Amino acid sequence: MAFARVACRAQVGLSAPLVHVEVSLASGLPTFAIVGLPAMVVREARERVRAALLNSQFEFPAGRITVNLAPADLPKEGGRFDLPIALGVLLASGQVKLTASSARATPREFYGELGLTGELKAVRGLLPAAAQARRAGHELIVPRANAAEACAVAAHLVRAADHLLEVCAHVTGTRALPAGRASAGARTQPARTSCAPLDLADVRGQAHAKRALTIAAAGAHSLLMIGPPGCGKSMLAQRLPGLLPPLSAAEALEVAAIASVSAAGFRHESLTERPFRAPHHSSSAPALVGGGTRARPGEISLAHRGVLFLDELAEFARPVLEALREPLETGVISVARAALTTQYPAQFQLVAAMNPCPCGGLGDPAGRCRCTLESVRRYRARVSGPLLDRLDLQIELPPVEAAEFDAAPDTGAASAAAAAAVGRARELQRARQGTCNARLADAGVHRWCVPDQAGRRILEAAMQRLRLSGRARQRVLKVARTIADLDGRPTAGAREVSEAVMLRCLDRAADYGTTRPGAP
């Protein structure tokens, strides 16, 4: 009996547990069995491996071939196991022999889907495996199409190949594969885009909304914009990523790891960009929070460290919106399925937009809205009070006057100036408390967001008059602290607390049907 063992890693959420591909050759009737909870695509590797070996001028062993993917109780899926299975068969049958130097070399992990002629094809979700392999100090043999993804975390350990024969030559020491940096070449550099960045100065009017957007960016606060069609809600939301500071190296790898295991896959040219996700209002709850048979990440995880924009908020199904409540508080989402439970990070910045009424014309000076008070109430009641309570900023946008379209752009409200102010505020928060104001726990609010005496009096009056909940009170304090950071003030005072209260328009309205854009 001949035996060989080759290392690989499975993909379970964002983790990559080590898997040993054990191949045993024995005499008996010709069979090829793969055991160890393989998915259908892994079981189909038998035919791909057989054809790849024969077309690469190897012999396919006669007799009983047993492939065990250990540990046996861990589900295995994807085409990543094709290469280690084929290499294990070649090692066990003696067609590929390790030299003494190769046997003493750095431990290796092999990944790759095999074509029928032996070429190596890209696999999904390789970045978490590369990160785990780097921690273990293992060399990675990957398809060349995955070289940029693996090099993002472990460039000095990556060896890329195009064909099974190249891998065999590297293993035997006949011809070593070049290091990852050389093999990936220019692919490791993010691509430059020729598109001009979106600028806040392109939005006409809406000075109040621009101020609210800057505050939201400075403290990572959630934002709800209510206004008629065409007033600039979507334009403002699309310009929020341009106000945010660039991702750190650790944050970029977090975002890339989530993208790597998603259906879209890893894109190296977007490695340093903050995500901007805008799902359609017909999206289901699993599409938003994650799920499916393979527990894939949803839109809220794909928006991690970035922006999740929900346009036409009131048109989303009620269960879909209610699923956002826990992730907004905790910053993580647990996707539970019968076979496994996976946890994904979900520290996203929620920006939502909705019309003031079903027709969208409520508050129009021309009086074109014919919605009844009851229809407006029903429309706004589609978004529950507990969810609205979790939104830090709630603002109303008036229609844009015709004269504002002909006026010159306000260069003072450009994204560059706002981004500089946001960067300074974020640095203050990082130095003071280590995180953004919106991410502060209750203990952090009590320590860092205490207003002065005048601000405390205004807050107490707002609590009594507006009947603010305890959660709303904490969020007002966080927003006030962010406003103070933007203005360079050491403590939130009456001015900051007043502005924070004014930025919660739905709390100020005694009845949803009585709100008007710009109402006090």
PDB file of N, CA and C in Angstrom, residues 7-18 80 107-111 123-143 146-159 180 253 256-257 260-261 266 268:
ATOM      1  N   ALA A   7      -1.057  19.196   1.928  1.00  0.00           N
ATOM      2  CA  ALA A   7      -1.785  20.169   2.744  1.00  0.00           C
ATOM      3  C   ALA A   7      -2.565  21.147   1.872  1.00  0.00           C
ATOM      4  N   CYS A   8      -3.729  21.543   2.391  1.00  0.00           N
ATOM      5  CA  CYS A   8      -4.576  22.548   1.763  1.00  0.00           C
ATOM      6  C   CYS A   8      -5.399  23.183   2.893  1.00  0.00           C
ATOM      7  N   ARG A   9      -6.304  24.068   2.571  1.00  0.00           N
ATOM      8  CA  ARG A   9      -7.189  24.658   3.568  1.00  0.00           C
ATOM      9  C   ARG A   9      -8.596  24.779   3.003  1.00  0.00           C
ATOM     10  N   ALA A  10      -9.576  24.533   3.873  1.00  0.00           N
ATOM     11  CA  ALA A  10     -10.970  24.724   3.503  1.00  0.00           C
ATOM     12  C   ALA A  10     -11.355  26.176   3.716  1.00  0.00           C
ATOM     13  N   GLN A  11     -12.562  26.523   3.316  1.00  0.00           N
ATOM     14  CA  GLN A  11     -13.070  27.868   3.521  1.00  0.00           C
ATOM     15  C   GLN A  11     -14.417  27.777   4.231  1.00  0.00           C
ATOM     16  N   VAL A  12     -14.458  28.255   5.488  1.00  0.00           N
ATOM     17  CA  VAL A  12     -15.679  28.262   6.289  1.00  0.00           C
ATOM     18  C   VAL A  12     -15.878  29.689   6.781  1.00  0.00           C
ATOM     19  N   GLY A  13     -16.738  30.435   6.112  1.00  0.00           N
ATOM     20  CA  GLY A  13     -16.860  31.848   6.443  1.00  0.00           C
ATOM     21  C   GLY A  13     -15.562  32.568   6.135  1.00  0.00           C
ATOM     22  N   LEU A  14     -15.024  33.265   7.131  1.00  0.00           N
ATOM     23  CA  LEU A  14     -13.747  33.945   6.973  1.00  0.00           C
ATOM     24  C   LEU A  14     -12.600  33.162   7.580  1.00  0.00           C
ATOM     25  N   SER A  15     -12.854  31.958   8.044  1.00  0.00           N
ATOM     26  CA  SER A  15     -11.789  31.110   8.576  1.00  0.00           C
ATOM     27  C   SER A  15     -11.322  30.131   7.509  1.00  0.00           C
ATOM     28  N   ALA A  16     -10.110  29.628   7.672  1.00  0.00           N
ATOM     29  CA  ALA A  16      -9.517  28.703   6.702  1.00  0.00           C
ATOM     30  C   ALA A  16      -8.825  27.574   7.459  1.00  0.00           C
ATOM     31  N   PRO A  17      -9.580  26.611   7.972  1.00  0.00           N
ATOM     32  CA  PRO A  17      -8.959  25.505   8.722  1.00  0.00           C
ATOM     33  C   PRO A  17      -8.102  24.628   7.815  1.00  0.00           C
ATOM     34  N   LEU A  18      -7.013  24.135   8.375  1.00  0.00           N
ATOM     35  CA  LEU A  18      -6.092  23.287   7.621  1.00  0.00           C
ATOM     36  C   LEU A  18      -6.743  21.953   7.301  1.00  0.00           C
ATOM     37  N   ARG A  80     -10.766  23.951  -5.087  1.00  0.00           N
ATOM     38  CA  ARG A  80      -9.404  24.163  -4.599  1.00  0.00           C
ATOM     39  C   ARG A  80      -8.677  22.866  -4.281  1.00  0.00           C
ATOM     40  N   PRO A 107       7.178  23.838   4.767  1.00  0.00           N
ATOM     41  CA  PRO A 107       5.892  23.169   4.500  1.00  0.00           C
ATOM     42  C   PRO A 107       5.091  23.927   3.454  1.00  0.00           C
ATOM     43  N   ARG A 108       4.422  23.166   2.596  1.00  0.00           N
ATOM     44  CA  ARG A 108       3.723  23.771   1.462  1.00  0.00           C
ATOM     45  C   ARG A 108       2.236  23.467   1.515  1.00  0.00           C
ATOM     46  N   GLU A 109       1.467  24.419   1.002  1.00  0.00           N
ATOM     47  CA  GLU A 109       0.037  24.235   0.813  1.00  0.00           C
ATOM     48  C   GLU A 109      -0.280  24.450  -0.666  1.00  0.00           C
ATOM     49  N   PHE A 110      -1.191  23.645  -1.199  1.00  0.00           N
ATOM     50  CA  PHE A 110      -1.479  23.648  -2.634  1.00  0.00           C
ATOM     51  C   PHE A 110      -2.960  23.970  -2.851  1.00  0.00           C
ATOM     52  N   TYR A 111      -3.208  24.840  -3.828  1.00  0.00           N
ATOM     53  CA  TYR A 111      -4.572  25.254  -4.163  1.00  0.00           C
ATOM     54  C   TYR A 111      -4.695  25.338  -5.683  1.00  0.00           C
ATOM     55  N   VAL A 123      -9.412  29.856  -7.931  1.00  0.00           N
ATOM     56  CA  VAL A 123     -10.386  29.399  -6.948  1.00  0.00           C
ATOM     57  C   VAL A 123     -10.842  30.603  -6.136  1.00  0.00           C
ATOM     58  N   ARG A 124     -11.994  30.469  -5.502  1.00  0.00           N
ATOM     59  CA  ARG A 124     -12.570  31.564  -4.740  1.00  0.00           C
ATOM     60  C   ARG A 124     -12.188  31.446  -3.262  1.00  0.00           C
ATOM     61  N   GLY A 125     -12.103  32.599  -2.595  1.00  0.00           N
ATOM     62  CA  GLY A 125     -11.872  32.612  -1.160  1.00  0.00           C
ATOM     63  C   GLY A 125     -10.462  32.247  -0.753  1.00  0.00           C
ATOM     64  N   LEU A 126      -9.464  32.611  -1.560  1.00  0.00           N
ATOM     65  CA  LEU A 126      -8.088  32.223  -1.261  1.00  0.00           C
ATOM     66  C   LEU A 126      -7.421  33.158  -0.259  1.00  0.00           C
ATOM     67  N   LEU A 127      -7.896  34.391  -0.154  1.00  0.00           N
ATOM     68  CA  LEU A 127      -7.204  35.345   0.708  1.00  0.00           C
ATOM     69  C   LEU A 127      -7.211  34.921   2.182  1.00  0.00           C
ATOM     70  N   PRO A 128      -8.333  34.456   2.771  1.00  0.00           N
ATOM     71  CA  PRO A 128      -8.256  33.982   4.162  1.00  0.00           C
ATOM     72  C   PRO A 128      -7.295  32.811   4.328  1.00  0.00           C
ATOM     73  N   ALA A 129      -7.227  31.913   3.340  1.00  0.00           N
ATOM     74  CA  ALA A 129      -6.283  30.797   3.417  1.00  0.00           C
ATOM     75  C   ALA A 129      -4.848  31.294   3.367  1.00  0.00           C
ATOM     76  N   ALA A 130      -4.582  32.287   2.524  1.00  0.00           N
ATOM     77  CA  ALA A 130      -3.223  32.838   2.449  1.00  0.00           C
ATOM     78  C   ALA A 130      -2.827  33.510   3.755  1.00  0.00           C
ATOM     79  N   ALA A 131      -3.790  34.194   4.404  1.00  0.00           N
ATOM     80  CA  ALA A 131      -3.492  34.832   5.687  1.00  0.00           C
ATOM     81  C   ALA A 131      -3.149  33.792   6.749  1.00  0.00           C
ATOM     82  N   GLN A 132      -3.893  32.682   6.784  1.00  0.00           N
ATOM     83  CA  GLN A 132      -3.606  31.619   7.749  1.00  0.00           C
ATOM     84  C   GLN A 132      -2.270  30.945   7.436  1.00  0.00           C
ATOM     85  N   ALA A 133      -1.983  30.739   6.165  1.00  0.00           N
ATOM     86  CA  ALA A 133      -0.717  30.118   5.785  1.00  0.00           C
ATOM     87  C   ALA A 133       0.462  31.004   6.153  1.00  0.00           C
ATOM     88  N   ARG A 134       0.295  32.315   6.040  1.00  0.00           N
ATOM     89  CA  ARG A 134       1.379  33.237   6.424  1.00  0.00           C
ATOM     90  C   ARG A 134       1.659  33.114   7.918  1.00  0.00           C
ATOM     91  N   ARG A 135       0.610  33.016   8.729  1.00  0.00           N
ATOM     92  CA  ARG A 135       0.820  32.871  10.173  1.00  0.00           C
ATOM     93  C   ARG A 135       1.539  31.574  10.496  1.00  0.00           C
ATOM     94  N   ALA A 136       1.256  30.529   9.720  1.00  0.00           N
ATOM     95  CA  ALA A 136       1.908  29.245   9.954  1.00  0.00           C
ATOM     96  C   ALA A 136       3.280  29.162   9.301  1.00  0.00           C
ATOM     97  N   GLY A 137       3.634  30.129   8.439  1.00  0.00           N
ATOM     98  CA  GLY A 137       4.924  30.100   7.756  1.00  0.00           C
ATOM     99  C   GLY A 137       4.993  29.095   6.632  1.00  0.00           C
ATOM    100  N   HIS A 138       3.854  28.761   6.020  1.00  0.00           N
ATOM    101  CA  HIS A 138       3.821  27.776   4.938  1.00  0.00           C
ATOM    102  C   HIS A 138       3.937  28.458   3.581  1.00  0.00           C
ATOM    103  N   GLU A 139       4.596  27.780   2.663  1.00  0.00           N
ATOM    104  CA  GLU A 139       4.650  28.242   1.275  1.00  0.00           C
ATOM    105  C   GLU A 139       3.343  27.895   0.582  1.00  0.00           C
ATOM    106  N   LEU A 140       2.876  28.788  -0.312  1.00  0.00           N
ATOM    107  CA  LEU A 140       1.623  28.567  -1.026  1.00  0.00           C
ATOM    108  C   LEU A 140       1.895  28.359  -2.500  1.00  0.00           C
ATOM    109  N   ILE A 141       1.350  27.303  -3.069  1.00  0.00           N
ATOM    110  CA  ILE A 141       1.364  27.058  -4.508  1.00  0.00           C
ATOM    111  C   ILE A 141      -0.041  27.329  -5.007  1.00  0.00           C
ATOM    112  N   VAL A 142      -0.206  28.352  -5.846  1.00  0.00           N
ATOM    113  CA  VAL A 142      -1.532  28.794  -6.268  1.00  0.00           C
ATOM    114  C   VAL A 142      -1.564  28.963  -7.778  1.00  0.00           C
ATOM    115  N   PRO A 143      -2.760  28.982  -8.384  1.00  0.00           N
ATOM    116  CA  PRO A 143      -2.860  29.334  -9.804  1.00  0.00           C
ATOM    117  C   PRO A 143      -2.407  30.768 -10.033  1.00  0.00           C
ATOM    118  N   ASN A 146      -4.675  33.621  -9.218  1.00  0.00           N
ATOM    119  CA  ASN A 146      -4.855  33.964  -7.809  1.00  0.00           C
ATOM    120  C   ASN A 146      -3.623  34.597  -7.191  1.00  0.00           C
ATOM    121  N   ALA A 147      -2.575  34.844  -7.987  1.00  0.00           N
ATOM    122  CA  ALA A 147      -1.311  35.326  -7.417  1.00  0.00           C
ATOM    123  C   ALA A 147      -1.473  36.683  -6.748  1.00  0.00           C
ATOM    124  N   ALA A 148      -2.187  37.614  -7.389  1.00  0.00           N
ATOM    125  CA  ALA A 148      -2.345  38.946  -6.803  1.00  0.00           C
ATOM    126  C   ALA A 148      -3.098  38.869  -5.489  1.00  0.00           C
ATOM    127  N   GLU A 149      -4.113  38.026  -5.424  1.00  0.00           N
ATOM    128  CA  GLU A 149      -4.901  37.883  -4.194  1.00  0.00           C
ATOM    129  C   GLU A 149      -4.052  37.329  -3.060  1.00  0.00           C
ATOM    130  N   ALA A 150      -3.274  36.283  -3.332  1.00  0.00           N
ATOM    131  CA  ALA A 150      -2.429  35.695  -2.299  1.00  0.00           C
ATOM    132  C   ALA A 150      -1.296  36.635  -1.909  1.00  0.00           C
ATOM    133  N   CYS A 151      -0.760  37.366  -2.878  1.00  0.00           N
ATOM    134  CA  CYS A 151       0.349  38.275  -2.590  1.00  0.00           C
ATOM    135  C   CYS A 151      -0.086  39.464  -1.748  1.00  0.00           C
ATOM    136  N   ALA A 152      -1.375  39.727  -1.671  1.00  0.00           N
ATOM    137  CA  ALA A 152      -1.846  40.833  -0.855  1.00  0.00           C
ATOM    138  C   ALA A 152      -1.515  40.629   0.616  1.00  0.00           C
ATOM    139  N   VAL A 153      -1.342  39.368   1.046  1.00  0.00           N
ATOM    140  CA  VAL A 153      -1.052  39.102   2.457  1.00  0.00           C
ATOM    141  C   VAL A 153       0.240  38.325   2.666  1.00  0.00           C
ATOM    142  N   ALA A 154       0.704  37.598   1.663  1.00  0.00           N
ATOM    143  CA  ALA A 154       1.876  36.734   1.866  1.00  0.00           C
ATOM    144  C   ALA A 154       2.721  36.659   0.612  1.00  0.00           C
ATOM    145  N   ALA A 155       3.182  37.801   0.120  1.00  0.00           N
ATOM    146  CA  ALA A 155       3.876  37.829  -1.167  1.00  0.00           C
ATOM    147  C   ALA A 155       5.139  36.981  -1.163  1.00  0.00           C
ATOM    148  N   HIS A 156       5.896  36.981  -0.065  1.00  0.00           N
ATOM    149  CA  HIS A 156       7.175  36.266  -0.050  1.00  0.00           C
ATOM    150  C   HIS A 156       6.999  34.755   0.036  1.00  0.00           C
ATOM    151  N   LEU A 157       5.786  34.291   0.310  1.00  0.00           N
ATOM    152  CA  LEU A 157       5.542  32.856   0.436  1.00  0.00           C
ATOM    153  C   LEU A 157       4.788  32.273  -0.752  1.00  0.00           C
ATOM    154  N   VAL A 158       4.424  33.103  -1.719  1.00  0.00           N
ATOM    155  CA  VAL A 158       3.553  32.663  -2.805  1.00  0.00           C
ATOM    156  C   VAL A 158       4.383  32.212  -3.997  1.00  0.00           C
ATOM    157  N   ARG A 159       3.987  31.080  -4.570  1.00  0.00           N
ATOM    158  CA  ARG A 159       4.536  30.587  -5.836  1.00  0.00           C
ATOM    159  C   ARG A 159       3.350  30.325  -6.756  1.00  0.00           C
ATOM    160  N   GLY A 180       6.349  35.093  -5.364  1.00  0.00           N
ATOM    161  CA  GLY A 180       5.079  35.731  -5.684  1.00  0.00           C
ATOM    162  C   GLY A 180       5.213  37.098  -6.288  1.00  0.00           C
ATOM    163  N   LEU A 253      -7.365  44.654   4.410  1.00  0.00           N
ATOM    164  CA  LEU A 253      -7.349  43.192   4.353  1.00  0.00           C
ATOM    165  C   LEU A 253      -8.649  42.601   4.868  1.00  0.00           C
ATOM    166  N   ALA A 256     -11.021  43.024   1.983  1.00  0.00           N
ATOM    167  CA  ALA A 256     -10.658  42.124   0.896  1.00  0.00           C
ATOM    168  C   ALA A 256     -11.009  40.678   1.223  1.00  0.00           C
ATOM    169  N   ALA A 257     -10.856  40.272   2.484  1.00  0.00           N
ATOM    170  CA  ALA A 257     -11.186  38.902   2.862  1.00  0.00           C
ATOM    171  C   ALA A 257     -12.678  38.627   2.690  1.00  0.00           C
ATOM    172  N   SER A 260     -13.379  38.316  -0.935  1.00  0.00           N
ATOM    173  CA  SER A 260     -12.809  37.088  -1.485  1.00  0.00           C
ATOM    174  C   SER A 260     -13.754  35.904  -1.357  1.00  0.00           C
ATOM    175  N   VAL A 261     -14.512  35.834  -0.256  1.00  0.00           N
ATOM    176  CA  VAL A 261     -15.408  34.690  -0.050  1.00  0.00           C
ATOM    177  C   VAL A 261     -16.816  34.968  -0.553  1.00  0.00           C
ATOM    178  N   PHE A 266     -12.672  38.422  -5.219  1.00  0.00           N
ATOM    179  CA  PHE A 266     -11.680  39.448  -4.892  1.00  0.00           C
ATOM    180  C   PHE A 266     -11.313  40.256  -6.133  1.00  0.00           C
ATOM    181  N   HIS A 268      -8.429  43.052  -6.989  1.00  0.00           N
ATOM    182  CA  HIS A 268      -7.255  43.708  -6.416  1.00  0.00           C
ATOM    183  C   HIS A 268      -7.251  45.202  -6.673  1.00  0.00           C
TER     184      HIS A 268
END
